[in-house]
Coordinates of N, CA and C in Angstrom, one line a residue:
X1 N -37.1 -19.8 -116.3 CA -36.5 -19.4 -115.6 C -37.3 -19.1 -114.4
X2 N -37.1 -19.3 -113.3 CA -37.9 -19.1 -111.7 C -37.2 -17.3 -111.3
X3 N -38.3 -16.4 -111.4 CA -37.6 -15.3 -110.9 C -36.5 -15.0 -110.0
X4 N -36.4 -15.7 -108.7 CA -35.2 -15.7 -107.7 C -34.0 -16.3 -108.5
X5 N -34.2 -17.2 -109.2 CA -32.6 -17.6 -109.9 C -32.6 -16.4 -111.0
X6 N -33.5 -16.0 -111.4 CA -33.3 -15.1 -112.3 C -32.5 -13.8 -112.0
X7 N -33.0 -13.4 -110.7 CA -32.1 -12.2 -109.6 C -30.9 -12.7 -109.1
X8 N -31.1 -14.0 -108.7 CA -29.5 -14.4 -108.7 C -28.4 -14.0 -109.6
X9 N -28.8 -14.7 -110.6 CA -27.9 -14.3 -111.9 C -27.6 -12.9 -112.3
X10 N -28.4 -12.2 -112.3 CA -28.5 -10.7 -112.5 C -27.3 -10.2 -111.3
X11 N -27.5 -11.0 -109.7 CA -26.8 -10.1 -109.1 C -25.3 -10.7 -109.1
X12 N -25.1 -11.7 -109.7 CA -23.7 -12.2 -110.0 C -23.3 -11.7 -110.9
X13 N -23.8 -11.6 -111.9 CA -23.6 -11.0 -113.3 C -23.0 -9.4 -113.0
X14 N -23.7 -8.6 -112.1 CA -23.4 -7.2 -111.4 C -22.0 -7.3 -110.8
X15 N -21.7 -8.5 -110.0 CA -21.0 -8.6 -109.3 C -19.7 -8.9 -109.8
X16 N -19.8 -9.5 -111.0 CA -18.6 -9.7 -111.7 C -17.8 -8.9 -112.5
X17 N -19.2 -8.3 -113.0 CA -18.4 -6.8 -113.7 C -18.1 -5.7 -112.8
X18 N -18.7 -5.3 -111.5 CA -18.0 -4.5 -110.8 C -16.6 -4.9 -110.7
X19 N -16.1 -6.4 -110.0 CA -15.2 -6.8 -109.7 C -13.9 -6.5 -110.9
X20 N -14.5 -6.7 -112.0 CA -14.0 -6.8 -113.2 C -13.5 -5.1 -113.3
X21 N -14.1 -3.9 -113.3 CA -13.9 -2.9 -113.1 C -12.9 -2.2 -111.9
X22 N -13.0 -3.0 -111.0 CA -12.4 -2.6 -109.9 C -10.8 -3.0 -110.2
X23 N -10.5 -4.3 -110.8 CA -9.3 -4.4 -111.2 C -8.7 -3.8 -112.5
X24 N -9.4 -3.4 -113.1 CA -9.1 -2.1 -114.1 C -8.8 -0.9 -113.4
X25 N -9.2 -0.6 -112.7 CA -9.0 0.9 -111.8 C -7.5 0.4 -111.0
X26 N -7.3 -0.8 -110.8 CA -6.0 -0.9 -109.8 C -5.2 -0.9 -110.6
X27 N -5.5 -1.8 -112.0 CA -3.9 -2.0 -113.0 C -3.9 -0.3 -113.5
X28 N -4.9 0.1 -113.7 CA -4.4 1.5 -114.4 C -3.9 2.3 -113.3
X29 N -4.1 2.4 -112.2 CA -3.5 3.0 -111.4 C -1.7 2.7 -111.0
X30 N -1.4 1.2 -111.0 CA -0.7 0.9 -111.0 C 0.5 1.2 -112.2
X31 N -0.2 1.3 -113.2 CA 0.5 1.3 -114.6 C 0.8 3.0 -114.2
X32 N 0.0 3.8 -113.7 CA 0.8 5.0 -113.2 C 1.5 5.5 -112.4
X33 N 2.2 4.3 -111.5 CA 3.1 4.5 -110.5 C 4.1 4.2 -111.2
X34 N 3.9 3.0 -112.2 CA 5.1 2.4 -113.1 C 5.8 3.5 -113.8
X35 N 5.1 4.3 -114.4 CA 5.4 4.8 -115.3 C 6.4 5.9 -114.9
X36 N 5.6 6.3 -113.8 CA 6.4 7.9 -112.9 C 7.8 7.2 -112.2
X37 N 8.0 6.0 -111.7 CA 8.9 5.5 -111.3 C 10.0 5.4 -112.3
X38 N 9.7 5.0 -113.6 CA 10.3 4.8 -114.6 C 10.9 5.6 -115.4
X39 N 10.6 7.2 -115.3 CA 11.1 8.1 -115.8 C 12.3 9.1 -114.6
X40 N 12.4 8.3 -113.6 CA 13.0 8.8 -112.8 C 14.5 8.2 -112.7
X41 N 15.9 9.2 -112.8 CA 17.4 8.8 -113.0 C 17.7 7.8 -111.7
X42 N 16.9 8.1 -110.7 CA 17.3 7.6 -109.3 C 16.4 7.8 -107.9
X43 N 16.1 6.9 -107.6 CA 15.3 6.9 -106.2 C 16.0 6.8 -105.1
X44 N 15.9 7.7 -104.1 CA 16.3 7.1 -102.6 C 15.0 7.3 -101.6
X45 N 14.9 5.9 -101.0 CA 13.8 6.0 -100.3 C 14.5 5.9 -98.6
X46 N 13.8 6.4 -97.7 CA 14.1 6.1 -96.5 C 12.3 5.4 -95.7
X47 N 12.8 4.5 -95.3 CA 11.9 3.4 -94.9 C 11.6 3.0 -93.6
X48 N 10.7 2.2 -92.9 CA 10.8 1.9 -91.7 C 9.9 0.4 -92.0
X49 N 10.5 -0.7 -91.1 CA 10.3 -2.0 -91.6 C 9.8 -2.7 -90.7
X50 N 8.9 -3.5 -90.5 CA 8.0 -4.0 -89.2 C 7.4 -5.4 -89.7
X51 N 7.8 -6.4 -88.9 CA 7.7 -7.8 -89.3 C 7.0 -8.2 -87.8
X52 N 5.7 -9.1 -88.3 CA 5.4 -9.5 -87.0 C 4.5 -10.6 -87.2
X53 N 4.4 -11.6 -86.7 CA 3.9 -13.0 -86.8 C 3.4 -13.4 -85.1
X54 N 1.9 -13.3 -85.0 CA 1.4 -13.2 -83.8 C 1.4 -14.7 -83.6
X55 N 1.2 -16.0 -84.2 CA 1.8 -16.9 -84.0 C 2.8 -17.6 -83.2
X56 N 4.4 -17.0 -83.8 CA 5.2 -17.2 -82.9 C 5.8 -16.4 -82.3
X57 N 4.8 -15.0 -81.9 CA 4.7 -14.1 -80.8 C 6.0 -13.5 -81.5
X58 N 6.3 -13.2 -82.3 CA 7.8 -12.6 -83.1 C 7.4 -11.2 -83.6
X59 N 8.2 -10.0 -83.2 CA 7.8 -8.6 -83.5 C 9.3 -8.1 -84.1
X60 N 9.7 -7.2 -85.1 CA 10.8 -6.7 -85.4 C 10.4 -5.3 -85.8
X61 N 10.8 -4.4 -85.1 CA 10.8 -3.1 -86.1 C 12.3 -2.5 -86.2
X62 N 12.8 -1.7 -87.2 CA 13.9 -1.1 -87.6 C 13.4 -0.3 -89.0
X63 N 15.0 0.4 -88.9 CA 14.5 1.5 -90.5 C 15.7 1.1 -91.1
X64 N 15.6 1.6 -92.4 CA 16.6 1.2 -93.3 C 16.5 2.5 -94.7
X65 N 17.9 2.5 -95.4 CA 17.0 3.1 -96.2 C 18.0 2.2 -97.8
X66 N 17.4 2.6 -98.8 CA 17.7 2.2 -100.7 C 17.9 3.0 -101.4
X67 N 19.2 3.1 -102.4 CA 19.2 3.8 -103.5 C 19.1 2.8 -104.7
X68 N 18.4 3.2 -105.5 CA 17.8 2.6 -106.4 C 18.4 3.1 -108.1
X69 N 18.9 2.7 -108.7 CA 19.0 3.2 -110.4 C 19.1 2.2 -111.1
X70 N 18.1 2.2 -112.2 CA 18.0 0.9 -113.0 C 17.6 -0.2 -112.2
X71 N 18.4 -1.8 -112.2 CA 18.4 -2.7 -111.7 C 19.4 -2.8 -110.3
X72 N 20.3 -1.6 -110.2 CA 21.2 -1.6 -109.0 C 20.6 -0.7 -108.0
X73 N 21.1 -1.7 -106.8 CA 20.6 -1.0 -105.5 C 21.7 -1.0 -104.6
X74 N 21.7 0.1 -103.8 CA 22.4 0.0 -102.1 C 21.6 -0.1 -101.1
X75 N 21.7 -1.2 -100.6 CA 20.5 -0.8 -99.0 C 21.2 -1.0 -98.0
X76 N 20.9 -0.1 -97.0 CA 21.4 -0.2 -95.6 C 20.2 -0.3 -94.6
X77 N 20.5 -1.5 -93.8 CA 19.9 -1.9 -93.3 C 19.7 -3.3 -92.2
X78 N 19.2 -2.8 -91.0 CA 19.6 -4.0 -89.8 C 21.1 -4.1 -89.5
X79 N 22.2 -3.0 -89.4 CA 23.5 -3.2 -89.5 C 24.2 -3.7 -90.6
X80 N 23.8 -3.7 -91.5 CA 24.4 -4.5 -92.7 C 24.4 -4.0 -94.0
X81 N 24.8 -3.8 -95.0 CA 24.8 -3.0 -96.0 C 24.7 -4.4 -97.3
X82 N 24.2 -3.7 -98.3 CA 23.6 -4.8 -99.4 C 23.9 -4.0 -100.3
X83 N 24.8 -4.2 -101.8 CA 24.9 -3.8 -103.0 C 24.7 -4.8 -104.2
X84 N 24.0 -4.2 -105.1 CA 23.8 -4.6 -106.2 C 24.0 -3.7 -107.7
X85 N 24.9 -4.6 -108.2 CA 25.9 -3.8 -109.1 C 25.2 -4.2 -110.5
X86 N 24.4 -4.8 -110.6 CA 24.1 -5.4 -111.7 C 24.2 -6.6 -112.1
X87 N 25.3 -7.3 -111.5 CA 25.7 -8.5 -111.9 C 26.0 -9.1 -110.5
X88 N 26.3 -9.0 -109.3 CA 26.5 -9.6 -108.4 C 25.7 -9.0 -107.1
X89 N 25.4 -10.0 -106.1 CA 25.0 -9.2 -104.6 C 25.9 -9.0 -103.7
X90 N 26.5 -8.4 -103.0 CA 27.5 -8.1 -102.0 C 27.0 -7.9 -100.9
X91 N 26.8 -9.0 -100.0 CA 26.3 -8.3 -98.1 C 27.6 -8.2 -97.3
X92 N 27.6 -6.8 -96.9 CA 28.8 -6.5 -96.0 C 28.0 -6.6 -94.4
X93 N 28.5 -6.9 -94.0 CA 28.2 -7.1 -92.1 C 29.6 -7.1 -91.2
X94 N 29.8 -5.9 -91.3 CA 30.6 -5.1 -90.1 C 31.2 -5.7 -89.0
X95 N 29.5 -6.0 -88.2 CA 29.5 -6.8 -87.2 C 30.5 -8.1 -87.2
X96 N 30.3 -8.9 -88.0 CA 31.1 -10.3 -88.4 C 32.3 -10.1 -89.3
X97 N 32.5 -8.4 -89.7 CA 33.6 -8.6 -90.4 C 33.7 -9.3 -91.6
X98 N 32.8 -9.5 -92.2 CA 32.5 -10.5 -93.5 C 31.6 -9.8 -94.7
X99 N 32.3 -10.6 -95.6 CA 31.4 -10.0 -97.0 C 30.9 -11.3 -98.0
X100 N 29.7 -11.5 -98.2 CA 29.2 -12.7 -99.0 C 29.0 -11.9 -100.2
X101 N 29.6 -12.7 -101.6 CA 29.2 -12.3 -102.7 C 28.6 -13.5 -103.4
X102 N 27.7 -13.0 -104.2 CA 26.8 -14.1 -104.6 C 26.2 -13.8 -106.1
X103 N 26.3 -14.8 -106.6 CA 25.2 -14.2 -108.2 C 24.0 -13.9 -107.7
X104 N 23.1 -12.6 -108.4 CA 21.5 -12.9 -107.8 C 20.9 -13.8 -108.5
X105 N 19.8 -14.3 -107.4 CA 19.3 -15.5 -107.8 C 18.0 -15.0 -107.7
X106 N 17.0 -15.8 -108.5 CA 15.5 -15.5 -108.5 C 15.0 -15.6 -107.3
X107 N 13.9 -14.4 -107.4 CA 13.1 -14.3 -105.7 C 12.4 -15.2 -105.8
X108 N 12.0 -15.7 -104.2 CA 11.1 -16.8 -104.3 C 9.5 -16.1 -104.0
X109 N 9.4 -14.8 -104.6 CA 8.0 -14.2 -104.5 C 8.1 -12.9 -103.4
X110 N 9.0 -13.0 -102.8 CA 9.2 -11.8 -101.9 C 9.8 -10.9 -102.9
X111 N 9.8 -9.5 -102.3 CA 10.1 -8.1 -103.3 C 11.4 -7.9 -102.7
X112 N 12.6 -7.9 -103.7 CA 13.7 -7.6 -103.7 C 14.2 -6.1 -103.6
X113 N 15.4 -6.1 -103.2 CA 15.1 -4.2 -103.1 C 15.3 -3.3 -104.7
X114 N 15.7 -4.1 -105.8 CA 16.0 -3.6 -106.9 C 14.5 -4.0 -107.6
X115 N 13.4 -4.5 -106.9 CA 12.1 -4.4 -107.5 C 10.9 -4.0 -106.5
X116 N 11.4 -3.7 -105.7 CA 10.5 -2.5 -104.6 C 10.0 -1.7 -105.3
X117 N 10.0 -1.0 -106.3 CA 9.2 -0.1 -106.9 C 8.6 -0.7 -107.9
X118 N 8.9 -1.9 -108.7 CA 8.3 -2.0 -109.9 C 7.7 -3.6 -110.0
X119 N 7.9 -4.3 -109.1 CA 7.5 -5.8 -108.8 C 5.7 -6.2 -109.2
X120 N 5.2 -5.0 -109.0 CA 3.6 -5.4 -108.9 C 3.0 -5.3 -110.5
X121 N 4.6 -5.2 -111.3 CA 4.1 -4.8 -113.1 C 3.7 -6.1 -113.4
X122 N 3.9 -7.4 -113.0 CA 3.8 -9.0 -113.2 C 3.5 -9.9 -112.2
X123 N 3.1 -10.5 -112.7 CA 2.8 -12.3 -111.8 C 1.4 -11.7 -110.7
X124 N 0.8 -10.9 -111.0 CA -0.5 -10.3 -110.0 C -1.8 -10.5 -110.3
X125 N -2.6 -10.6 -109.8 CA -3.9 -10.2 -109.9 C -4.2 -8.8 -109.0
X126 N -5.0 -8.1 -109.5 CA -5.1 -6.6 -108.6 C -6.5 -6.5 -108.1
X127 N -6.7 -5.8 -107.2 CA -8.5 -5.5 -106.5 C -8.4 -4.3 -106.0
X128 N -9.3 -3.4 -106.2 CA -9.4 -2.3 -105.6 C -9.2 -2.2 -104.1
X129 N -9.3 -1.7 -103.4 CA -9.2 -2.0 -101.7 C -9.4 -0.7 -101.1
X130 N -9.2 -0.3 -99.6 CA -9.5 1.0 -99.1 C -9.1 2.3 -99.6
X131 N -9.6 3.1 -99.3 CA -9.4 4.4 -99.3 C -8.6 5.0 -97.6
X132 N -7.7 5.4 -97.5 CA -7.4 6.0 -96.1 C -6.4 7.3 -96.4
X133 N -7.0 8.3 -95.3 CA -6.3 9.6 -95.0 C -5.3 9.4 -93.9
X134 N -4.2 10.1 -94.6 CA -2.6 10.0 -93.6 C -2.6 11.2 -93.5
X135 N -2.7 11.4 -92.3 CA -2.0 13.2 -92.5 C -2.4 14.0 -93.2
X136 N -3.8 13.8 -93.8 CA -4.0 14.9 -94.8 C -4.0 14.3 -96.2
X137 N -2.9 13.0 -96.4 CA -2.6 12.6 -97.5 C -3.7 11.5 -98.0
X138 N -4.3 11.4 -98.9 CA -4.8 10.1 -99.8 C -4.3 9.0 -99.9
X139 N -4.1 8.0 -99.4 CA -3.8 6.6 -99.8 C -4.5 5.6 -100.3
X140 N -4.3 5.3 -101.4 CA -5.5 4.4 -102.0 C -4.6 3.1 -101.9
X141 N -5.3 1.9 -101.4 CA -4.6 0.8 -101.6 C -5.0 -0.3 -102.3
X142 N -4.1 -0.8 -103.1 CA -4.7 -2.1 -104.3 C -4.1 -3.3 -104.0
X143 N -5.0 -4.5 -103.5 CA -4.5 -5.7 -103.0 C -3.9 -6.4 -104.4
X144 N -2.8 -7.2 -104.0 CA -2.0 -7.8 -105.4 C -2.2 -9.5 -104.8
X145 N -2.5 -10.1 -105.6 CA -2.6 -11.7 -105.4 C -1.6 -12.3 -106.2
X146 N -0.6 -12.9 -105.9 CA 0.5 -13.7 -106.6 C -0.4 -14.7 -107.5
X147 N -0.1 -14.9 -108.9 CA -0.6 -16.0 -109.6 C -0.4 -17.2 -109.3
X148 N 1.3 -17.1 -109.1 CA 1.5 -18.3 -108.5 C 1.6 -19.0 -107.5
X149 N 0.7 -20.2 -107.6 CA 0.0 -20.8 -106.1 C 1.1 -21.4 -105.1
X150 N 2.2 -21.3 -105.7 CA 3.2 -22.0 -104.8 C 4.2 -20.8 -104.0
X151 N 3.7 -19.5 -104.3 CA 4.6 -18.3 -104.0 C 4.3 -18.6 -102.2
X152 N 5.4 -18.0 -101.7 CA 5.2 -17.6 -100.1 C 4.8 -16.5 -99.6
X153 N 4.1 -15.7 -100.6 CA 3.0 -14.9 -100.5 C 2.0 -15.0 -100.5
X154 N 1.0 -14.7 -99.5 CA -0.3 -15.0 -99.6 C -0.7 -13.7 -100.6
X155 N -0.8 -12.5 -100.0 CA -1.1 -11.5 -100.6 C -0.3 -9.8 -100.6
X156 N -0.2 -9.1 -101.0 CA 0.5 -7.8 -100.8 C -0.5 -6.5 -100.9
X157 N -0.9 -5.9 -100.1 CA -1.3 -4.4 -100.1 C -0.4 -3.4 -100.3
X158 N -1.0 -2.7 -101.3 CA 0.1 -1.7 -101.8 C -0.5 -0.2 -101.6
X159 N 0.0 0.6 -100.7 CA -0.8 2.0 -100.5 C 0.1 2.9 -101.3
X160 N -0.9 3.7 -102.3 CA -0.4 4.4 -103.3 C -0.7 6.1 -102.7
X161 N 0.4 7.0 -102.9 CA -0.4 8.6 -102.5 C -0.7 9.1 -103.8
X162 N -2.2 9.2 -103.6 CA -3.1 9.3 -104.8 C -2.7 10.6 -105.7
X163 N -2.1 12.2 -104.8 CA -1.5 13.3 -105.4 C -0.1 12.7 -106.2
X164 N 0.8 12.7 -105.7 CA 2.3 11.8 -105.9 C 2.3 10.9 -107.0
X165 N 1.5 9.8 -107.1 CA 1.6 8.3 -107.6 C 2.7 7.7 -107.0
X166 N 3.4 7.9 -105.7 CA 4.4 7.5 -105.3 C 3.7 6.3 -104.1
X167 N 4.4 5.1 -104.1 CA 3.9 4.1 -103.2 C 4.6 4.7 -101.6
X168 N 3.7 4.5 -100.6 CA 3.7 5.2 -99.4 C 4.1 4.1 -98.4
X169 N 2.9 2.9 -98.6 CA 3.1 1.7 -97.9 C 3.0 0.1 -98.4
X170 N 3.7 -0.7 -98.2 CA 3.6 -1.8 -98.6 C 3.2 -3.4 -97.4
X171 N 2.3 -3.6 -97.5 CA 1.8 -4.5 -96.2 C 1.8 -6.2 -96.6
X172 N 3.3 -7.1 -96.5 CA 3.0 -8.3 -97.0 C 2.5 -9.3 -96.4
X173 N 1.8 -10.2 -96.6 CA 1.0 -11.2 -95.6 C 1.8 -12.4 -96.3
X174 N 2.6 -13.1 -95.3 CA 3.2 -14.6 -96.1 C 1.9 -15.7 -95.6
X175 N 2.6 -16.6 -96.5 CA 1.5 -17.5 -96.6 C 1.7 -18.8 -95.3
X176 N 2.4 -18.2 -94.1 CA 2.5 -18.7 -93.0 C 1.9 -17.6 -91.8
X177 N 1.2 -16.8 -92.4 CA 0.7 -15.5 -91.5 C 1.8 -14.7 -91.0
X178 N 2.9 -14.6 -91.6 CA 4.1 -13.5 -91.0 C 3.4 -12.4 -92.1
X179 N 3.3 -10.9 -91.2 CA 3.1 -9.9 -92.1 C 4.0 -8.9 -91.8
X180 N 4.6 -8.3 -93.1 CA 5.5 -7.3 -93.2 C 5.1 -6.0 -93.7
X181 N 5.3 -5.2 -92.8 CA 5.3 -3.6 -93.3 C 6.3 -2.7 -93.7
X182 N 6.1 -2.2 -94.9 CA 7.7 -1.3 -95.1 C 6.7 0.3 -95.3
X183 N 6.9 1.2 -94.7 CA 6.1 2.5 -94.8 C 7.5 3.7 -95.3
X184 N 7.2 4.0 -96.1 CA 7.9 5.0 -96.5 C 8.0 6.5 -96.1
X185 N 8.9 6.6 -95.4 CA 9.5 7.4 -94.4 C 9.8 9.2 -95.3
X186 N 10.4 9.0 -96.5 CA 10.7 9.9 -97.5 C 10.9 9.3 -98.5
X187 N 10.8 10.0 -99.7 CA 10.9 9.7 -101.2 C 11.6 10.8 -101.9
X188 N 13.1 10.5 -102.4 CA 13.2 11.6 -103.1 C 14.2 11.0 -104.4
X189 N 13.7 11.7 -105.7 CA 14.3 11.5 -106.8 C 15.4 12.5 -107.4
X190 N 16.1 11.7 -108.4 CA 16.9 12.3 -108.7 C 18.1 12.8 -108.1
X191 N 18.7 12.3 -107.3 CA 19.6 13.1 -106.1 C 21.3 12.9 -107.0
X192 N 22.0 13.5 -106.5 CA 23.5 13.7 -106.7 C 24.0 12.5 -106.3
X193 N 24.4 11.1 -106.9 CA 25.2 9.9 -106.6 C 26.6 9.9 -106.7
X194 N 27.3 9.4 -105.6 CA 28.5 9.2 -105.9 C 28.7 8.4 -106.8
X195 N 29.6 8.0 -107.9 CA 30.3 7.4 -109.2 C 30.3 5.9 -108.7
X196 N 31.0 6.0 -107.2 CA 31.5 4.7 -106.9 C 30.3 3.9 -106.1
X197 N 28.8 4.7 -105.6 CA 27.9 4.0 -104.8 C 27.6 2.6 -105.2
X198 N 27.7 2.3 -106.6 CA 27.3 0.8 -106.7 C 28.4 -0.3 -106.9
X199 N 29.7 0.3 -107.0 CA 30.9 -0.4 -106.9 C 31.3 -0.9 -105.9
X200 N 31.8 -2.5 -105.8 CA 32.4 -2.8 -104.8 C 34.0 -2.8 -104.8
X201 N 34.4 -2.4 -103.7 CA 35.7 -2.3 -103.6 C 36.2 -3.1 -103.0
X202 N 36.9 -4.5 -103.4 CA 37.2 -5.9 -102.5 C 38.3 -5.5 -101.7
X203 N 39.3 -4.7 -102.6 CA 40.4 -4.9 -101.5 C 40.4 -3.7 -100.2
X204 N 39.7 -2.9 -100.4 CA 39.5 -1.7 -99.2 C 38.6 -3.1 -98.3
X205 N 38.2 -3.8 -98.3 CA 37.4 -4.7 -97.4 C 38.8 -5.9 -96.6
X206 N 39.7 -6.3 -98.0 CA 40.3 -7.4 -97.6 C 41.4 -6.5 -96.6
X207 N 41.8 -5.3 -96.8 CA 42.6 -4.5 -96.3 C 42.4 -4.4 -95.2
X208 N 40.9 -4.3 -94.7 CA 40.4 -4.1 -93.3 C 40.4 -5.3 -92.5
X209 N 40.7 -6.6 -93.4 CA 40.5 -7.8 -92.4 C 39.5 -8.5 -92.1
X210 N 38.5 -8.0 -93.8 CA 37.1 -8.6 -93.9 C 37.2 -10.2 -94.0
X211 N 36.9 -11.0 -94.1 CA 36.6 -12.4 -94.5 C 35.6 -12.0 -95.9
X212 N 36.2 -12.7 -96.8 CA 35.5 -12.8 -98.2 C 34.9 -14.2 -98.4
X213 N 33.3 -14.1 -98.6 CA 33.0 -15.4 -99.1 C 32.1 -15.7 -100.0
X214 N 32.5 -16.4 -101.0 CA 32.0 -16.6 -102.6 C 31.3 -17.8 -102.6
X215 N 29.8 -17.2 -103.1 CA 28.9 -18.3 -103.0 C 28.5 -18.9 -104.4

């Protein structure tokens, strides 16, 4: 083997080994996050949502909050509320005075509220990305690429607080170029919750004149 070819081979092998080590580091960090999240009784997150598509010149910014307990969630976002009680999803839109009730469907690759803090556990390859200093906090980013080639998501950057092992930021890039950023403003755990938070009271909304749509 010529010296030049041998050197190229060595470089390729070293690069491949470094990539494998980075993937292992990324997976190990995500496992730490997952194990910590699963140890909480419930999680309450206040977040900032930013959607941007430069091609269509569309930008949307808003804030919201979500309460998670197991698979159940209560989401308050863009003037609407969404509740998942473990069986059905209830979307309440006060502006239209309507409630949509539907069975939970499989996601098309995007991150749903119930999987917001655990979605990365499967279905992705991992890469170690940049480390940022955000107001004194060290945020380590991990890049996730969906294994499913038909996914609507091109990639996800997950920013993790190195000290707390909590998710700080999620940057999702769609195949259509749309970039969605969710930044966590506050992350509270094991909060006292109302016993009826994840229960839908249909009578309450029919009495208030809401139109109930069943899908």
